[in-house]
XYZ file of C-alpha atoms in Angstrom:
249
model
C 18.776 1.673 5.111
C 15.969 3.177 6.328
C 12.392 2.516 5.301
C 11.249 6.677 5.816
C 13.403 9.245 5.893
C 11.990 12.292 7.098
C 14.577 15.428 6.758
C 14.118 18.974 7.714
C 10.324 19.180 6.372
C 8.609 23.019 6.181
C 5.342 23.490 4.702
C 3.138 26.810 5.417
C -0.049 27.363 4.397
C -0.458 30.812 3.186
C 0.455 33.445 6.176
C 0.586 30.209 8.421
C 3.669 27.233 9.683
C 2.566 23.975 10.009
C 5.785 22.839 9.525
C 9.260 23.867 11.592
C 11.281 21.369 10.097
C 10.587 18.042 11.157
C 13.001 15.037 11.631
C 11.907 11.639 12.519
C 12.709 8.483 10.218
C 11.241 4.846 10.169
C 12.919 1.162 10.379
C 11.607 -2.229 8.286
C 8.972 -3.574 10.284
C 8.765 -0.785 13.245
C 5.484 1.363 13.611
C 6.028 4.616 14.183
C 3.164 7.893 15.715
C 2.784 10.740 15.510
C 1.293 12.228 18.296
C -0.607 15.335 19.393
C -3.679 17.541 19.477
C -5.199 18.820 16.642
C -3.509 21.328 14.333
C 0.251 20.371 15.490
C 1.187 19.122 12.246
C 0.771 15.797 11.962
C -2.219 15.118 9.078
C 0.291 17.019 7.208
C 2.961 15.246 7.866
C 0.729 12.252 6.442
C 0.159 14.443 2.881
C 3.708 14.959 2.192
C 4.888 11.833 2.648
C 1.762 11.049 1.246
C 2.783 12.666 -2.101
C -1.575 14.320 -1.723
C 0.345 17.763 -0.525
C 3.905 19.818 -1.654
C 6.562 21.052 0.985
C 8.813 23.865 0.890
C 11.744 22.491 2.187
C 13.288 18.962 3.680
C 13.692 16.076 2.235
C 11.022 13.056 2.095
C 12.060 9.711 1.024
C 10.404 6.554 1.426
C 12.528 3.027 -0.068
C 15.517 5.623 -0.462
C 13.279 7.273 -3.701
C 12.246 11.193 -3.418
C 8.890 12.109 -2.691
C 9.186 15.069 -4.823
C 11.013 13.394 -7.570
C 9.694 10.703 -7.809
C 5.754 10.856 -6.661
C 4.376 7.938 -8.621
C 6.800 5.785 -6.890
C 5.833 6.592 -3.655
C 2.322 6.211 -4.860
C 2.935 2.528 -6.065
C 4.094 1.298 -2.407
C 2.369 3.228 0.029
C -1.481 3.146 0.760
C -3.372 6.543 2.964
C -6.762 6.044 5.188
C -7.573 9.305 5.985
C -8.862 9.584 8.910
C -12.589 9.740 7.210
C -12.202 7.332 5.384
C -15.736 5.932 4.255
C -16.627 4.084 1.981
C -19.739 2.662 -0.633
C -22.832 1.725 1.871
C -24.331 -0.010 -0.959
C -22.009 -2.453 -1.410
C -21.642 -5.120 0.037
C -18.327 -6.229 2.277
C -16.941 -8.101 0.065
C -17.798 -6.186 -3.106
C -16.477 -3.041 -1.670
C -13.478 -5.314 -0.941
C -13.226 -6.274 -4.929
C -13.963 -2.841 -6.140
C -10.978 -1.887 -4.504
C -7.934 -4.347 -5.530
C -9.726 -4.138 -8.744
C -7.581 -1.029 -9.114
C -4.517 -2.899 -7.964
C -4.388 -6.588 -9.325
C -6.925 -8.871 -11.830
C -7.620 -12.456 -12.476
C -6.215 -14.707 -9.581
C -4.156 -11.701 -8.110
C -6.891 -9.887 -7.616
C -8.348 -12.763 -5.193
C -5.999 -13.386 -3.314
C -5.701 -9.518 -2.100
C -9.762 -9.556 -1.731
C -9.064 -13.141 0.185
C -6.235 -10.986 1.973
C -8.154 -8.216 3.366
C -11.801 -10.610 3.936
C -8.744 -12.284 6.276
C -7.923 -8.665 7.185
C -10.935 -7.407 8.439
C -12.607 -10.335 10.683
C -15.593 -9.404 9.921
C -16.824 -13.168 9.804
C -20.288 -13.428 6.848
C -21.166 -10.001 8.165
C -18.442 -9.467 5.293
C -21.379 -10.988 2.909
C -23.669 -8.179 3.937
C -24.152 -4.303 2.731
C -22.006 -2.185 4.586
C -24.846 0.157 5.150
C -26.131 -2.179 7.851
C -22.390 -2.179 9.851
C -21.751 -0.677 12.832
C -18.789 2.581 13.039
C -16.443 -0.337 14.327
C -16.763 -2.840 11.383
C -16.373 0.282 8.580
C -12.987 1.151 10.082
C -12.123 -2.697 9.984
C -13.082 -3.049 6.399
C -11.729 0.316 5.429
C -8.843 -0.876 6.745
C -8.578 -3.923 5.465
C -8.779 -2.507 2.174
C -5.924 -0.384 3.245
C -3.558 -3.513 4.312
C -4.788 -5.923 2.122
C -2.423 -3.686 -0.416
C 0.762 -5.187 0.927
C 1.938 -1.480 0.989
C 5.614 -1.052 1.881
C 4.446 1.854 4.153
C 0.828 1.533 5.039
C -0.173 5.252 6.585
C -3.240 6.180 8.565
C -4.215 8.709 10.493
C -5.952 8.486 12.954
C -7.048 5.261 12.542
C -9.651 4.127 15.671
C -10.635 7.049 15.714
C -14.653 7.499 17.147
C -14.554 3.969 17.602
C -15.252 2.781 21.076
C -12.969 0.452 23.595
C -13.264 -2.985 22.373
C -13.193 -1.809 18.835
C -10.180 0.250 18.539
C -8.580 -2.651 20.580
C -9.432 -4.576 18.111
C -8.346 -2.132 15.205
C -4.678 -2.196 17.661
C -4.625 -6.004 16.800
C -4.784 -5.578 13.267
C -2.280 -3.066 12.638
C 0.628 -5.220 14.769
C -0.866 -8.513 13.007
C 0.075 -6.526 9.390
C 3.797 -5.389 10.617
C 6.220 -7.618 8.611
C 10.482 -8.021 8.222
C 10.410 -5.377 5.004
C 7.261 -2.650 6.187
C 6.004 -0.083 8.279
C 3.278 2.099 9.306
C 3.664 5.399 10.295
C 0.527 6.510 12.077
C -1.251 10.090 13.511
C -2.934 9.762 17.239
C -4.269 12.681 19.910
C -4.600 9.127 22.334
C -1.604 9.132 24.005
C -2.338 5.255 25.686
C -3.271 3.826 22.594
C 0.436 4.995 20.805
C 2.332 3.676 23.995
C 0.924 0.440 23.702
C 0.976 -0.085 19.987
C 3.891 2.260 19.070
C 7.528 1.086 18.714
C 8.925 4.391 18.724
C 6.754 7.708 19.098
C 7.354 11.209 17.504
C 5.346 13.965 20.116
C 4.385 16.646 17.039
C 3.381 20.599 18.939
C 2.983 23.636 16.759
C 4.586 22.267 13.327
C 8.296 20.742 16.218
C 8.804 17.628 17.367
C 9.468 18.231 20.705
C 10.310 14.514 21.634
C 11.536 11.037 19.260
C 11.832 7.752 21.006
C 9.921 4.550 22.299
C 7.252 5.145 24.610
C 9.502 4.262 27.667
C 12.314 6.319 26.417
C 10.435 9.215 26.842
C 8.768 8.548 29.555
C 12.181 7.543 31.330
C 13.744 10.487 30.634
C 11.632 13.153 32.167
C 11.070 10.262 34.760
C 7.663 10.312 34.097
C 4.479 7.696 34.094
C 2.409 8.238 31.040
C 3.487 9.788 28.313
C 0.425 12.136 28.549
C 2.297 13.670 31.854
C 5.214 14.791 29.329
C 3.834 15.604 26.266
C 1.982 17.997 29.072
C 5.200 19.270 30.791
C 6.954 19.987 27.649
C 4.204 22.199 26.000
C 4.158 24.088 29.454
C 7.817 24.696 29.106
C 7.462 25.718 25.155
C 5.183 28.152 26.408
C 7.277 29.474 28.631
C 9.959 29.860 26.394
C 12.150 27.769 28.383
C 13.976 25.281 26.453
C 12.452 22.016 25.752
C 14.903 20.138 23.407
C 15.875 17.291 23.319
C 19.350 17.010 25.601
């Protein structure tokens, strides 16, 4: 059984069509990426899966539970990290992790969760310093650790390396890869084609609320005979704008 199943998902914002009926699934042990430009529908999809937004039509199931019928159960199984996730900068890194862990566990289990968060963030002695002294990369590692230390069935990460330099981006990608086991998965969004090419097991290219291609990065590049996802994406978008058929065969 798929860990996450999304079928014919539709969402409108008043007169604006955000999602036009998208379909994808995530298997256990998989990192799945939604990629596309700003406004393509990636964040809307993540928020719907996270139960932060309702939807007009379609099916969203996580671990067999329907998001519409069992939103509280879905929330128990996920963690959601928005692109603009903030932190309490007056706290030390350890204090911040303890604060978040307190919403989930008590006693020894809480301390184990905090220790797991410290290991994931891998900030060394800096974890004992105030977050106000952290660089942007350090803050991002801390909030990703916050999201992953709860050991969610599905971690949902919106633009996890947004605004980071090459070194910090690489470190964050390693954290994400190392967090995936046989029974959990990750759904992430990005507009960085290189990043998802190296990070994701499978991806969906999203444009104007539609999925215009899906598969492994290598499958997608091979199918259209191109060397990069960026080339494939531009090709498909240009065809769609010219009203030619860009659906997968």
